[in-house]
Coordinates of C-alpha atoms in Angstrom, one line a residue:
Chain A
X6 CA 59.6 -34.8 36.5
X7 CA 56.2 -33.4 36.6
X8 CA 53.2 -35.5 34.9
X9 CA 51.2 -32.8 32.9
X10 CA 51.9 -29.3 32.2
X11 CA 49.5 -27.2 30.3
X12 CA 51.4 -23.1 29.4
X13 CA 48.9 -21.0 28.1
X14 CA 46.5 -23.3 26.1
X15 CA 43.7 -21.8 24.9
X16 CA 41.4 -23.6 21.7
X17 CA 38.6 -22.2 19.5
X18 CA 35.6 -23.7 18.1
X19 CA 34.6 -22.2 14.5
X20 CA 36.5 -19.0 15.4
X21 CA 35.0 -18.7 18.9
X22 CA 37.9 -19.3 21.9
X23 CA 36.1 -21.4 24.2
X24 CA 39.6 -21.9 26.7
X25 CA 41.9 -19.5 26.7
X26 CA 45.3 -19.0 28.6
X27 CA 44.7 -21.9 30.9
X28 CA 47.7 -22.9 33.1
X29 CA 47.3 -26.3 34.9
X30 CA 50.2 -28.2 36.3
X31 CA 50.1 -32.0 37.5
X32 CA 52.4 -33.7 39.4
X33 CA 53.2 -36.8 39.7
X34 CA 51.1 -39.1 42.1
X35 CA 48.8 -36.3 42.0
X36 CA 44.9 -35.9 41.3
X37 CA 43.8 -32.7 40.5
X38 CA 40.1 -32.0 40.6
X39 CA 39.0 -29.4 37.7
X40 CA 35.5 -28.0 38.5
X41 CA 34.1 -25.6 36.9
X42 CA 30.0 -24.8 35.9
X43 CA 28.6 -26.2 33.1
X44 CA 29.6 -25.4 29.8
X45 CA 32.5 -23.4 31.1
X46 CA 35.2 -26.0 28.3
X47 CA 35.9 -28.8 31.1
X48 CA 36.0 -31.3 28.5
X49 CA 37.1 -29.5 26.1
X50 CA 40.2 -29.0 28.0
X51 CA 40.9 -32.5 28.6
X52 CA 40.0 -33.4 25.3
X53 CA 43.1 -30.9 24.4
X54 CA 45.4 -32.0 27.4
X55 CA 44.9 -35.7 26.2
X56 CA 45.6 -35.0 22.7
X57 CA 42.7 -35.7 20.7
X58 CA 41.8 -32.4 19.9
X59 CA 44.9 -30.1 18.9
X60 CA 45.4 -26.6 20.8
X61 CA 45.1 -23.4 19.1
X62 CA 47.5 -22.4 21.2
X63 CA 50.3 -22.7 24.1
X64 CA 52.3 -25.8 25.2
X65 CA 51.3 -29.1 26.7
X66 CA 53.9 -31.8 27.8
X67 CA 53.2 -34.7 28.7
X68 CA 55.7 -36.4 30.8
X69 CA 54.2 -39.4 32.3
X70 CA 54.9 -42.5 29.9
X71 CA 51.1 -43.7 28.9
X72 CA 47.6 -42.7 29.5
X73 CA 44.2 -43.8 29.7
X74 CA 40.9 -42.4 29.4
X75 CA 37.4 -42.6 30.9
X76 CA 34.7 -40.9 30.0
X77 CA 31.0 -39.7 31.1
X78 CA 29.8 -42.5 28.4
X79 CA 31.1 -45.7 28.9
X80 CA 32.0 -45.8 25.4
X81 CA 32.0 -49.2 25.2
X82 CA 31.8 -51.1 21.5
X83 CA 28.0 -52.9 21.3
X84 CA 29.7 -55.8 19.8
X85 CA 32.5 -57.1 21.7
X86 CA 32.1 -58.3 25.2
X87 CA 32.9 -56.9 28.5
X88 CA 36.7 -59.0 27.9
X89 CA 36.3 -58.2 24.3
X90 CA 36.1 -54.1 25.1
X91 CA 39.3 -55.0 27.3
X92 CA 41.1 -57.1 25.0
X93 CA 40.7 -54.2 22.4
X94 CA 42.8 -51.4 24.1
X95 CA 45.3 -53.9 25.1
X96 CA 45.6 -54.8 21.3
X97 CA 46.1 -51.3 20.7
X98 CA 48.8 -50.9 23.8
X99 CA 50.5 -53.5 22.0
X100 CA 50.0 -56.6 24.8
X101 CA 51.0 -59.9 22.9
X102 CA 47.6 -61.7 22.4
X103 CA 48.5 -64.3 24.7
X104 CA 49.2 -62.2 27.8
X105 CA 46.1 -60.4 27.5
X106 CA 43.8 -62.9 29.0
X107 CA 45.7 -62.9 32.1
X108 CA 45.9 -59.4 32.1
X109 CA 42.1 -59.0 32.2
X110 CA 41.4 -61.0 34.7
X111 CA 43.6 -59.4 36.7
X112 CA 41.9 -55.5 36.0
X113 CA 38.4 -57.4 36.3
X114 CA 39.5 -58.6 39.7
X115 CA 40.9 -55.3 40.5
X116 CA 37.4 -53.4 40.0
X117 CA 35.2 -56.7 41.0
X118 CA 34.2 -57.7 37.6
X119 CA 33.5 -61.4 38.2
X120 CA 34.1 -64.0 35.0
X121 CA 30.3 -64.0 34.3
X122 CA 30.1 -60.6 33.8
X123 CA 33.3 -60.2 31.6
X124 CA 31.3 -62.8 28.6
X125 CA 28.6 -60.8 28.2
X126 CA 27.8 -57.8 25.9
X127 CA 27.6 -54.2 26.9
X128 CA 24.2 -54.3 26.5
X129 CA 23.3 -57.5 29.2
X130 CA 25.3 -54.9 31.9
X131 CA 23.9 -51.7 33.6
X132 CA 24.5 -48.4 33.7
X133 CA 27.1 -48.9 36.6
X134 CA 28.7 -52.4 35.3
X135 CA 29.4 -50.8 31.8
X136 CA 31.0 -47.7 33.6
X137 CA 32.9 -50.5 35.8
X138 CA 34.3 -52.3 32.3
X139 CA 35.3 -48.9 31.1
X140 CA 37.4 -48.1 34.5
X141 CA 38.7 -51.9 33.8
X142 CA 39.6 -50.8 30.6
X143 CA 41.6 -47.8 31.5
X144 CA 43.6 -49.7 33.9
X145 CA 44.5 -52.6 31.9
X146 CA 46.9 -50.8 29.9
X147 CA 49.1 -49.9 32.7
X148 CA 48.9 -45.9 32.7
X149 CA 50.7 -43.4 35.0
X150 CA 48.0 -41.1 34.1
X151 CA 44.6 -41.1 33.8
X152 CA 42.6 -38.3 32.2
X153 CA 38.2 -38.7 34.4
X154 CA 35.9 -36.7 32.0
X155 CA 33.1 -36.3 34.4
X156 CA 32.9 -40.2 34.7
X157 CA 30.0 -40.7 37.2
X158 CA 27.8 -37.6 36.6
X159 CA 25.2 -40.5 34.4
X160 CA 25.0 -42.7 37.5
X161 CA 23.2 -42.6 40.5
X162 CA 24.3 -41.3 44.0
X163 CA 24.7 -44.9 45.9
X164 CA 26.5 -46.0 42.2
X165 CA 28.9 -42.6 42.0
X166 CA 29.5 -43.0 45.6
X167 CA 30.9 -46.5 45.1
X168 CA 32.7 -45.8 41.8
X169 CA 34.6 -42.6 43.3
X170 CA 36.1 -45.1 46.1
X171 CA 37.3 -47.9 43.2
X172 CA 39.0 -44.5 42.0
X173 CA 39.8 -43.7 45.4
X174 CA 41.8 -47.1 46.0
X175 CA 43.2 -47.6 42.6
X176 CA 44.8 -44.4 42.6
X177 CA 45.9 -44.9 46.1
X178 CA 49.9 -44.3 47.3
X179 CA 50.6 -42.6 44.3
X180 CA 50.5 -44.8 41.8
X181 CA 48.8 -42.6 39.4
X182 CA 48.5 -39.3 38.8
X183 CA 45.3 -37.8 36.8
X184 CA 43.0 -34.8 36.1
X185 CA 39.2 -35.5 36.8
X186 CA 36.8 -33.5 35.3
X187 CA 33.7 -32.6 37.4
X188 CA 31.1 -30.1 37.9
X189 CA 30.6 -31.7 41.4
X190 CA 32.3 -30.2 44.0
X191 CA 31.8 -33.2 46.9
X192 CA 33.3 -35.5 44.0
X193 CA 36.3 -33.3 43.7
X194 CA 37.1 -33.2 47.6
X195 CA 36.5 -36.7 47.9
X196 CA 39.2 -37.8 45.2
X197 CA 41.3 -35.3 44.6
X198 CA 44.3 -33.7 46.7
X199 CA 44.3 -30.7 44.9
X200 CA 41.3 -28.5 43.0
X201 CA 41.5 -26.2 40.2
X202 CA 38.5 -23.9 39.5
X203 CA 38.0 -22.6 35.6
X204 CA 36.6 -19.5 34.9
X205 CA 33.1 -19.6 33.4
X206 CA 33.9 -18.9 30.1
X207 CA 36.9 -20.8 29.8
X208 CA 39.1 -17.8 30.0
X209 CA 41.9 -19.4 32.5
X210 CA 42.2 -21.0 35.7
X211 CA 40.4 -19.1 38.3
X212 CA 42.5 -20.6 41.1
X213 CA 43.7 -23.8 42.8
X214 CA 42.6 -24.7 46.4
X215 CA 44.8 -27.8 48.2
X216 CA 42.7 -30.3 50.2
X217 CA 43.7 -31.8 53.3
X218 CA 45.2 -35.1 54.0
X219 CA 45.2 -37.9 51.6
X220 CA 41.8 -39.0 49.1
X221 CA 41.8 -42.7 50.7
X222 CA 42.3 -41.2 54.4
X223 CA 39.8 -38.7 54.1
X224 CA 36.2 -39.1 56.0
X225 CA 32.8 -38.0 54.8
X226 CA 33.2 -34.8 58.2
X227 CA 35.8 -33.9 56.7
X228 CA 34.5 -33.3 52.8
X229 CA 31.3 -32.4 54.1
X230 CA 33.0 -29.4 56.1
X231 CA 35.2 -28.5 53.2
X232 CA 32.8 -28.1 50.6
X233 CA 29.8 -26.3 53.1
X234 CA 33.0 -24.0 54.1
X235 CA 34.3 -23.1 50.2
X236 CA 31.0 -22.4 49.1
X237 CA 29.7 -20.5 52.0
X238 CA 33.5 -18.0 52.0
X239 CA 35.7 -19.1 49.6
X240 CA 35.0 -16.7 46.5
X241 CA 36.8 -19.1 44.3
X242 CA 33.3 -21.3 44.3
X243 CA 30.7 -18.3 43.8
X244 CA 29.8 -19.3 40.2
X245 CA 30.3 -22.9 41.1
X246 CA 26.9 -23.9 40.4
X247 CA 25.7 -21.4 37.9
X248 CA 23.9 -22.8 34.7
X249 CA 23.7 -21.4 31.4
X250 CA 21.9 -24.0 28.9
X251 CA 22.4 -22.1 26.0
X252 CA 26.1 -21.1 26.2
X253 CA 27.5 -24.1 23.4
X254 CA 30.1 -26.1 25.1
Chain B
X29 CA 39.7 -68.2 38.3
X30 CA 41.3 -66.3 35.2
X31 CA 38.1 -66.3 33.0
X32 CA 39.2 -67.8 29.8
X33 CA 39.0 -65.3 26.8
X34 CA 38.7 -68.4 24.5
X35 CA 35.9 -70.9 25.1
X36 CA 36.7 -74.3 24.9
X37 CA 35.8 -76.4 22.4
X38 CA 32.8 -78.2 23.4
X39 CA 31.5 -74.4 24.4
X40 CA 31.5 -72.9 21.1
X41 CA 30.5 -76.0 19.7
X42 CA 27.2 -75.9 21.8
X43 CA 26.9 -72.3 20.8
X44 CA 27.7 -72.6 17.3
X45 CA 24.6 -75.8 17.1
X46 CA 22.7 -73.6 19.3
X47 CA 22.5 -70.8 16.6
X48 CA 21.8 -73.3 13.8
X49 CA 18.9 -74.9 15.2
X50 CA 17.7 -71.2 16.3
X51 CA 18.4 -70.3 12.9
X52 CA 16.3 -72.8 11.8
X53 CA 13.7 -72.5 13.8
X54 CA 12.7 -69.3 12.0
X55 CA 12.1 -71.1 9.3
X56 CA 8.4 -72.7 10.5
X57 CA 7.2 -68.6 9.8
X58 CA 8.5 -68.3 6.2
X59 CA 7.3 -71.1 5.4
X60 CA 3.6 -70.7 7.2
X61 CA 4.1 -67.7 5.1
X62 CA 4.7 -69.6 2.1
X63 CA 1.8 -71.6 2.5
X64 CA -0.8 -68.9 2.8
X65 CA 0.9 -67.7 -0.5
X66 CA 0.4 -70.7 -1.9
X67 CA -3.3 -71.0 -0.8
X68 CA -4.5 -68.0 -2.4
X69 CA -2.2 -69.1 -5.7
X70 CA -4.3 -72.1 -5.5
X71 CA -7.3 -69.8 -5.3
X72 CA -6.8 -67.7 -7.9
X73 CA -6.5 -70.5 -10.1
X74 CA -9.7 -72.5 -9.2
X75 CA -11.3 -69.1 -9.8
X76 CA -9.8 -68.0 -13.5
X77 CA -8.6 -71.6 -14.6
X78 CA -5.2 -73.3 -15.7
X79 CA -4.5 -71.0 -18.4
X80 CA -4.6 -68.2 -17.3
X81 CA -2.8 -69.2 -13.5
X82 CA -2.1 -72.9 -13.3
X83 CA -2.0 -74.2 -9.7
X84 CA 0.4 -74.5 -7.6
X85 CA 1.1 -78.2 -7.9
X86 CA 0.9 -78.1 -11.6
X87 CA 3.8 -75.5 -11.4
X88 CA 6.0 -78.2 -9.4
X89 CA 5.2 -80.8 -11.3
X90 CA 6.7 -78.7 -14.0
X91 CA 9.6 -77.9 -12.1
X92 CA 10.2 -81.4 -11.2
X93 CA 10.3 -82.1 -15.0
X94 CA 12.9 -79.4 -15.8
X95 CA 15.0 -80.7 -13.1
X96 CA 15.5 -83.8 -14.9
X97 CA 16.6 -81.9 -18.0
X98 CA 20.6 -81.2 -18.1
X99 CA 19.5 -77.8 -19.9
X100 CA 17.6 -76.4 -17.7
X101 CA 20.2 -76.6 -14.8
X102 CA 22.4 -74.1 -16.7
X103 CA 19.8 -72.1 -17.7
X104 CA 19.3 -71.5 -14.3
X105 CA 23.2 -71.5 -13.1
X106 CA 23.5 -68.7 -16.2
X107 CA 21.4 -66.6 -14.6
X108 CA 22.1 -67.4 -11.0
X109 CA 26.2 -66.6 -12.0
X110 CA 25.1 -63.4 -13.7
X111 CA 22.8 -62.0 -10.6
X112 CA 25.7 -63.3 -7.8
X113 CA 28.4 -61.6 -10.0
X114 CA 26.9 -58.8 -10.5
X115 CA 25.6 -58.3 -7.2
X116 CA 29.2 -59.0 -5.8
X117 CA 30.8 -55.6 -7.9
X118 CA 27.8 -54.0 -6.4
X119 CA 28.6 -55.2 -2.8
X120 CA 32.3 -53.8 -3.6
X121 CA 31.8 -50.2 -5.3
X122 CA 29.0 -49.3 -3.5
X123 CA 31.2 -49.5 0.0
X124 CA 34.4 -48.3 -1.3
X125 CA 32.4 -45.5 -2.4
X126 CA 30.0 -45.3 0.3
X127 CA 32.4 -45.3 3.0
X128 CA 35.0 -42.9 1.0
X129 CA 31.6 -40.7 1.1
X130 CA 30.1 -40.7 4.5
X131 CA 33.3 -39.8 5.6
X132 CA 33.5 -36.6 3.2
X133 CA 30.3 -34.8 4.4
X134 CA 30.9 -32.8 0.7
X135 CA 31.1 -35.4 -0.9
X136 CA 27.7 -37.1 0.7
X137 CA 25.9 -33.7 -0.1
X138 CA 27.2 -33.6 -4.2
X139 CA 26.5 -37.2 -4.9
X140 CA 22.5 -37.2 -3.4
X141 CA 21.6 -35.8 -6.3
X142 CA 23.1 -37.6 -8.6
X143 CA 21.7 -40.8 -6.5
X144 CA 18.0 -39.6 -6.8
X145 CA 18.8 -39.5 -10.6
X146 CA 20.4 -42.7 -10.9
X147 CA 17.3 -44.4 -8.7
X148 CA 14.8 -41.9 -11.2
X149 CA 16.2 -43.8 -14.6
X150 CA 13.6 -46.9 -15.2
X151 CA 15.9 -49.5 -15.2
X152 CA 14.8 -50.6 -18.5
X153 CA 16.1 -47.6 -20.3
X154 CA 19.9 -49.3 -19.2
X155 CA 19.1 -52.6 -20.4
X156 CA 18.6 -51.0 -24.1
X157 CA 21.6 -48.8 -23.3
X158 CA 24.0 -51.9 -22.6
X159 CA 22.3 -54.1 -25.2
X160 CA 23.1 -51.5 -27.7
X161 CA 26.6 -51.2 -25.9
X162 CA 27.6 -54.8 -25.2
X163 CA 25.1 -56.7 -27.4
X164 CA 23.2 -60.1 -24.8
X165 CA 25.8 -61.3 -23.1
X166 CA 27.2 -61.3 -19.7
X167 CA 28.2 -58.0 -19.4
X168 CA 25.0 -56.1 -20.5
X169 CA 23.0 -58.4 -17.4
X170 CA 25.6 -57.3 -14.9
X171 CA 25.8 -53.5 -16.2
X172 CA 22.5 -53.2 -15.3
X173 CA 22.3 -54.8 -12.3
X174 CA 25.5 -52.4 -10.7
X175 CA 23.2 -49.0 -12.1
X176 CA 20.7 -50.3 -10.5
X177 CA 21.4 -51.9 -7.3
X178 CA 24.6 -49.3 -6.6
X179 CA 22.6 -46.4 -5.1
X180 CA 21.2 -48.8 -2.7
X181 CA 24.5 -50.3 -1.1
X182 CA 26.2 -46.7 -1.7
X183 CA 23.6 -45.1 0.3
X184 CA 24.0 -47.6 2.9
X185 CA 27.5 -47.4 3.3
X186 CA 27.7 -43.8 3.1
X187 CA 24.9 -43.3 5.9
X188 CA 26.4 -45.9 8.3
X189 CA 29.6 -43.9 8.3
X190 CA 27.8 -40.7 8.3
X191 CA 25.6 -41.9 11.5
X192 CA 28.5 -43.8 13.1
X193 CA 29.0 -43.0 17.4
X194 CA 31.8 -41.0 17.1
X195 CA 32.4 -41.1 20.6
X196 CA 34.1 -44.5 20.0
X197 CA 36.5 -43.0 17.5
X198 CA 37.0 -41.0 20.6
X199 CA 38.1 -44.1 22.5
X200 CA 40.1 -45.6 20.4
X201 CA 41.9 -42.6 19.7
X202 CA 42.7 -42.0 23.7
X203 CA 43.5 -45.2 23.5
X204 CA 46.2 -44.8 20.5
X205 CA 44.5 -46.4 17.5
X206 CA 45.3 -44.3 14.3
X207 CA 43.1 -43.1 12.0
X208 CA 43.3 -46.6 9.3
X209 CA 42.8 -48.6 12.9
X210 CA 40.3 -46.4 14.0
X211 CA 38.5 -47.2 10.1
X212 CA 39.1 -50.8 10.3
X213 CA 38.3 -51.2 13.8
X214 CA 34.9 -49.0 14.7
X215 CA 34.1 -47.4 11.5
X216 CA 33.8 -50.1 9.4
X217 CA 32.3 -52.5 12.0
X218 CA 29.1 -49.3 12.7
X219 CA 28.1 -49.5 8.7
X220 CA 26.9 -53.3 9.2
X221 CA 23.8 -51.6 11.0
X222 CA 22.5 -50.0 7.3
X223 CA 24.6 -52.4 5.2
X224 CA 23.3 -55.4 5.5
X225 CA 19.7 -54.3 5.0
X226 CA 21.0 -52.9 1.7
X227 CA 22.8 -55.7 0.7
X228 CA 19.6 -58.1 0.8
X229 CA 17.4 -55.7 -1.2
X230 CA 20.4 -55.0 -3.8
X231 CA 20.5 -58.8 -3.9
X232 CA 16.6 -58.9 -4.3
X233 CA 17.1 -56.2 -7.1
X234 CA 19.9 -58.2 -8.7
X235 CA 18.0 -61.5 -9.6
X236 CA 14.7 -59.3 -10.7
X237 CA 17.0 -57.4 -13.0
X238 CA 18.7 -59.9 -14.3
X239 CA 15.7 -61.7 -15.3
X240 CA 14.8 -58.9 -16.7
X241 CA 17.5 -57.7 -18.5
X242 CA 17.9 -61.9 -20.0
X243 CA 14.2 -61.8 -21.2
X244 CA 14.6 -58.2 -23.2
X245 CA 18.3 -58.8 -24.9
X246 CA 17.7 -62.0 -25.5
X247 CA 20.5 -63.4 -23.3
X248 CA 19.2 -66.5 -22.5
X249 CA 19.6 -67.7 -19.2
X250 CA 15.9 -67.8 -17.3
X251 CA 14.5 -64.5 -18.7
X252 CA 15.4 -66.4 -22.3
X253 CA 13.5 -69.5 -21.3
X254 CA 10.3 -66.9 -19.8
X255 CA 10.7 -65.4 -23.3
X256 CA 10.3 -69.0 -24.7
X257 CA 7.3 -69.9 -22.2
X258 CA 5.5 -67.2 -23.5
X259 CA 6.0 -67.7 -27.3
X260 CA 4.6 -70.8 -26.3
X261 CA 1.5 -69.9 -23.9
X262 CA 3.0 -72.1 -21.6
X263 CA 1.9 -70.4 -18.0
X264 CA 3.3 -74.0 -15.9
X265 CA 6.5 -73.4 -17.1
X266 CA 6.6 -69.9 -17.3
X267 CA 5.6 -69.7 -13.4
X268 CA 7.8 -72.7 -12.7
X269 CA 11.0 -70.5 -13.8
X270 CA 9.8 -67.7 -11.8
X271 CA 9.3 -70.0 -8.8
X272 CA 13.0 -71.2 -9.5
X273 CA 14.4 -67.5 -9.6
X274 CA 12.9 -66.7 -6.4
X275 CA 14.5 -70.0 -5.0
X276 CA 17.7 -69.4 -5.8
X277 CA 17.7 -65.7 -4.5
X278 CA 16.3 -67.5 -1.1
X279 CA 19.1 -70.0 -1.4
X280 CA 22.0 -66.9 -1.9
X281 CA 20.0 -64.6 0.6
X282 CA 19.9 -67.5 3.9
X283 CA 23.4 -69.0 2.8
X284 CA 25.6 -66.3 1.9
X285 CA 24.1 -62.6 3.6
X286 CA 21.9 -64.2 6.6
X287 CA 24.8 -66.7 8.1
X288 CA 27.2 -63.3 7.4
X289 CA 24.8 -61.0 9.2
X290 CA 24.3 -63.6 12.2
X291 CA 28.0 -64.0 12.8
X292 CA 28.4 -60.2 12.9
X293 CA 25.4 -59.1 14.7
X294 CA 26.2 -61.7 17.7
X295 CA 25.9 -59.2 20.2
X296 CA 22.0 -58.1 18.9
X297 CA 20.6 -61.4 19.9
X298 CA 22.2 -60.8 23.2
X299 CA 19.8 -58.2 23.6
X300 CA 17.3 -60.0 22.4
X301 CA 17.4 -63.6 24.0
X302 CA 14.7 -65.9 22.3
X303 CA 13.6 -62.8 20.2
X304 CA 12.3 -60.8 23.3
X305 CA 13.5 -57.3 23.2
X306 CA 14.8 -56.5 27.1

């Protein structure tokens, strides 16, 4: 059983392909890391691959049995609380109303959400407790697979750090399999075990790289080396870190 | 500890007394307000005399007399049923249609138009339409009062769909809601944000209309007993009934939108504790 195949998907805005031919493959248990510069269709592609935006063309199956989503906003709703966000997507997963309480205090345990911090409103929390609800949120429904859009490129570097190892150890022993989005290559060494590269202007995958070892047993020598190493002779990474601001995502 | 999603009792019973006396509290500014109205009422009349602005306490006086008159009570819950009716098939058109048209871009763009018409036409010119139409009764008050007040609660509806975060429609589509959820969930609940502002001036424009629209067809109610007041060159009474319209839309506006819009925008005040913006 494999967790998410993507055969040839391409998708255009107002006529214009922006992904094309893109052939991407996750396994179960397994993050892949898709990097790629900005505005090269990142999130367009998971946008596709997680179904809320329909593919112009080529094949998608999804095999794991229920997903979850976190995004680069926390997308939390201004008026519900922290349990309130929670409670909503466990409404929606179909959780009986009396189970979910327990449930949430289980996820808030799981990320270190403490009971104060679940009763108040998205707008009492900061930048890295609201991102820290939405993580919650994705795991209280119980997914095998969760789609990162470029979760932690709003938050700081001491905050990222810390939020890539809650991803790190939640997605530990191959519990869950997902594809994160990011244009940061040290984020993709340090979670992923495998990383795709998309070509600049969305027209396939460039290539894949593996990464050694596991995410959770992997040191900060070892990333560092990977990354200086890849983007110093790996040709893969050349237009890594290219910018163009007025290339419409 | 679970964290209990539920407050117990005695919690939300704190809270809920809490907000009340909150609530209340803002009262000490309308009525400072009040008073300074008042004081320059009482002004104006020491300058130009009692006929031509009687004072302030004359005016209650006068009301205090009409409240001992059976009459006068439904004179006043005539015109008081009329405005809340009226403003209530306002409150629903304007956001089946507002809603049906922020989310129908086309739609929004066709209807503006037609909006800055329907806000151009002097209300006056519907009253003699519906008197001609439905003669003074009930239904010539409340026709005008839904031409006038709809644009307001239409265009209020329609932009709080239009300007909705769509990146929670997002969410709860990730998450599996469909698209009536979706609507009932985080569509709806993002319109409060223009709504409710447009609900208390359509309210404001229902009780001036109907006023209005009682005094010129002759529909009784308190515009009839203005009409009367003036046949008579009685300026006590006359400003006592105005003083009693603008009660009762006070009364409707802090029991009926104001609680509403409290118990709905919970999570502003959490922003704002003790009315200090973070």
């Amino acid at each position: 059983m494999t967790g998410l195949v993507l055969e040839g998907v391409g998708h255009a805005y107002l006529g214009r392909f922006v992904l094309e031919g893109i052939d991407l493959r996750v396994a179960p248990g397994e993050i892949v890391a898709l990097v790629g510069p900005s505005g090269c269709g990142k999130s367009t592609l998971v946008h596709v691959a997680a179904g809320l935006l329909a593919p112009r063309a080529g094949r998608i199956e999804r095999a794991y049995l229920r997903h979850a989503m976190i995004f680069q906003d926390p997308c939390l709703m201004p008026w519900a609380t922290a349990a309130g966000n929670i409670a909503y997507v466990l409404g929606l997963a179909g959780v009986p109303r009396r189970q979910r309480t327990r449930r949430i205090a289980e996820v808030a345990a799981e990320v270190a959400l403490e009971a104060g911090d679940l009763a108040k409103y998205p707008v009492e929390l900061s930048g890295g407790m609201r991102q820290r609800v939405a993580i919650a949120r994705a795991l209280a429904v119980r997914p095998d697979f969760i789609y990162f859009d470029e979760p932690f490129t709003a938050l700081d570097v001491a905050l990222r750090r810390r939020m890539q190892d809650l991803v790190i150890d939640t997605c530990a022993g191959g519990r869950l399999s997902g594809l994160f989005i990011t244009h940061d290559l040290h984020e993709a060494v340090r979670i992923a075990h495998r990383i795709a590269v998309l070509d600049t202007r969305g027209h396939g995958i460039l290539g894949e790289r593996p990464l050694p070892g596991d995410p959770e047993s992997r040191d900060d020598a070892t990333v560092f080396r990977w990354v200086r190493s890849a983007l110093a002779g790996d040709p893969l990474f050349r237009h890594i870190h290219d910018v163009d601001e007025r290339q419409v995502a | 500890m679970p964290q209990p999603l539920h407050p117990s009792l005695p919690a939300v019973l704190a809270d809920r007394a809490g907000r009340i006396l909150h609530f209340l509290w803002s009262g000490w500014a309308g009525l400072a307000a009040l008073c300074v109205l008042a004081a320059a009422w009482q002004a104006g009349h020491e300058t130009y005399g009692a006929f031509i602005l009687a004072s302030p306490l004359a005016t209650l006086r006068e009301i205090g007399g009409l409240a001992l008159e059976p009459e006068s009570w439904s004179t006043a819950a005539m015109t008081l049923q009329r405005a809340v009716t009226g403003f209530a098939l306002v409150a629903v058109a304007g956001v089946v249609l507002g809603v049906a048209a922020g989310y129908s871009p086309a739609a929004l763009r066709i209807t503006a138009p037609l909006i800055t018409i329907l806000l151009g036409i002097p209300p006056i010119a519907w009253i003699v339409l519906a008197m001609i139409w439905f003669g003074g009764s009930d239904a010539t008050v409340r026709t005008v009062i839904v031409v006038t007040a709809l644009p307001v609660v239409f265009l209020g509806a329609a932009h709080g769909i239009a300007t909705r975060d769509r990146s929670l429609d997002r969410m709860a589509e990730a998450f599996g809601a469909g698209p009536l959820r979706r609507f009932l969930t985080v569509g709806l609940r993002q319109t409060t944000t223009t709504l409710f502002p447009a609900f208390a001036l359509a309210l404001g424009i229902a009780f001036k209309v109907a006023v209005m629209a009682e005094l010129l067809a002759n529909a009784g109610g308190i515009g009839g007993a203005l009409a009367d007041a003036r046949i008579n060159l009685d300026i006590a009474k006359a400003l006592a009934w105005v003083v009693i319209a603008v009660a009762m839309l006070l009364l409707v506006e802090y029991t009926l939108v104001h609680p509403l819009k409290g118990e709905i925008d919970r999570w502003r005040r959490a922003a704002q504790p003790w009315g200090v913006r973070r």
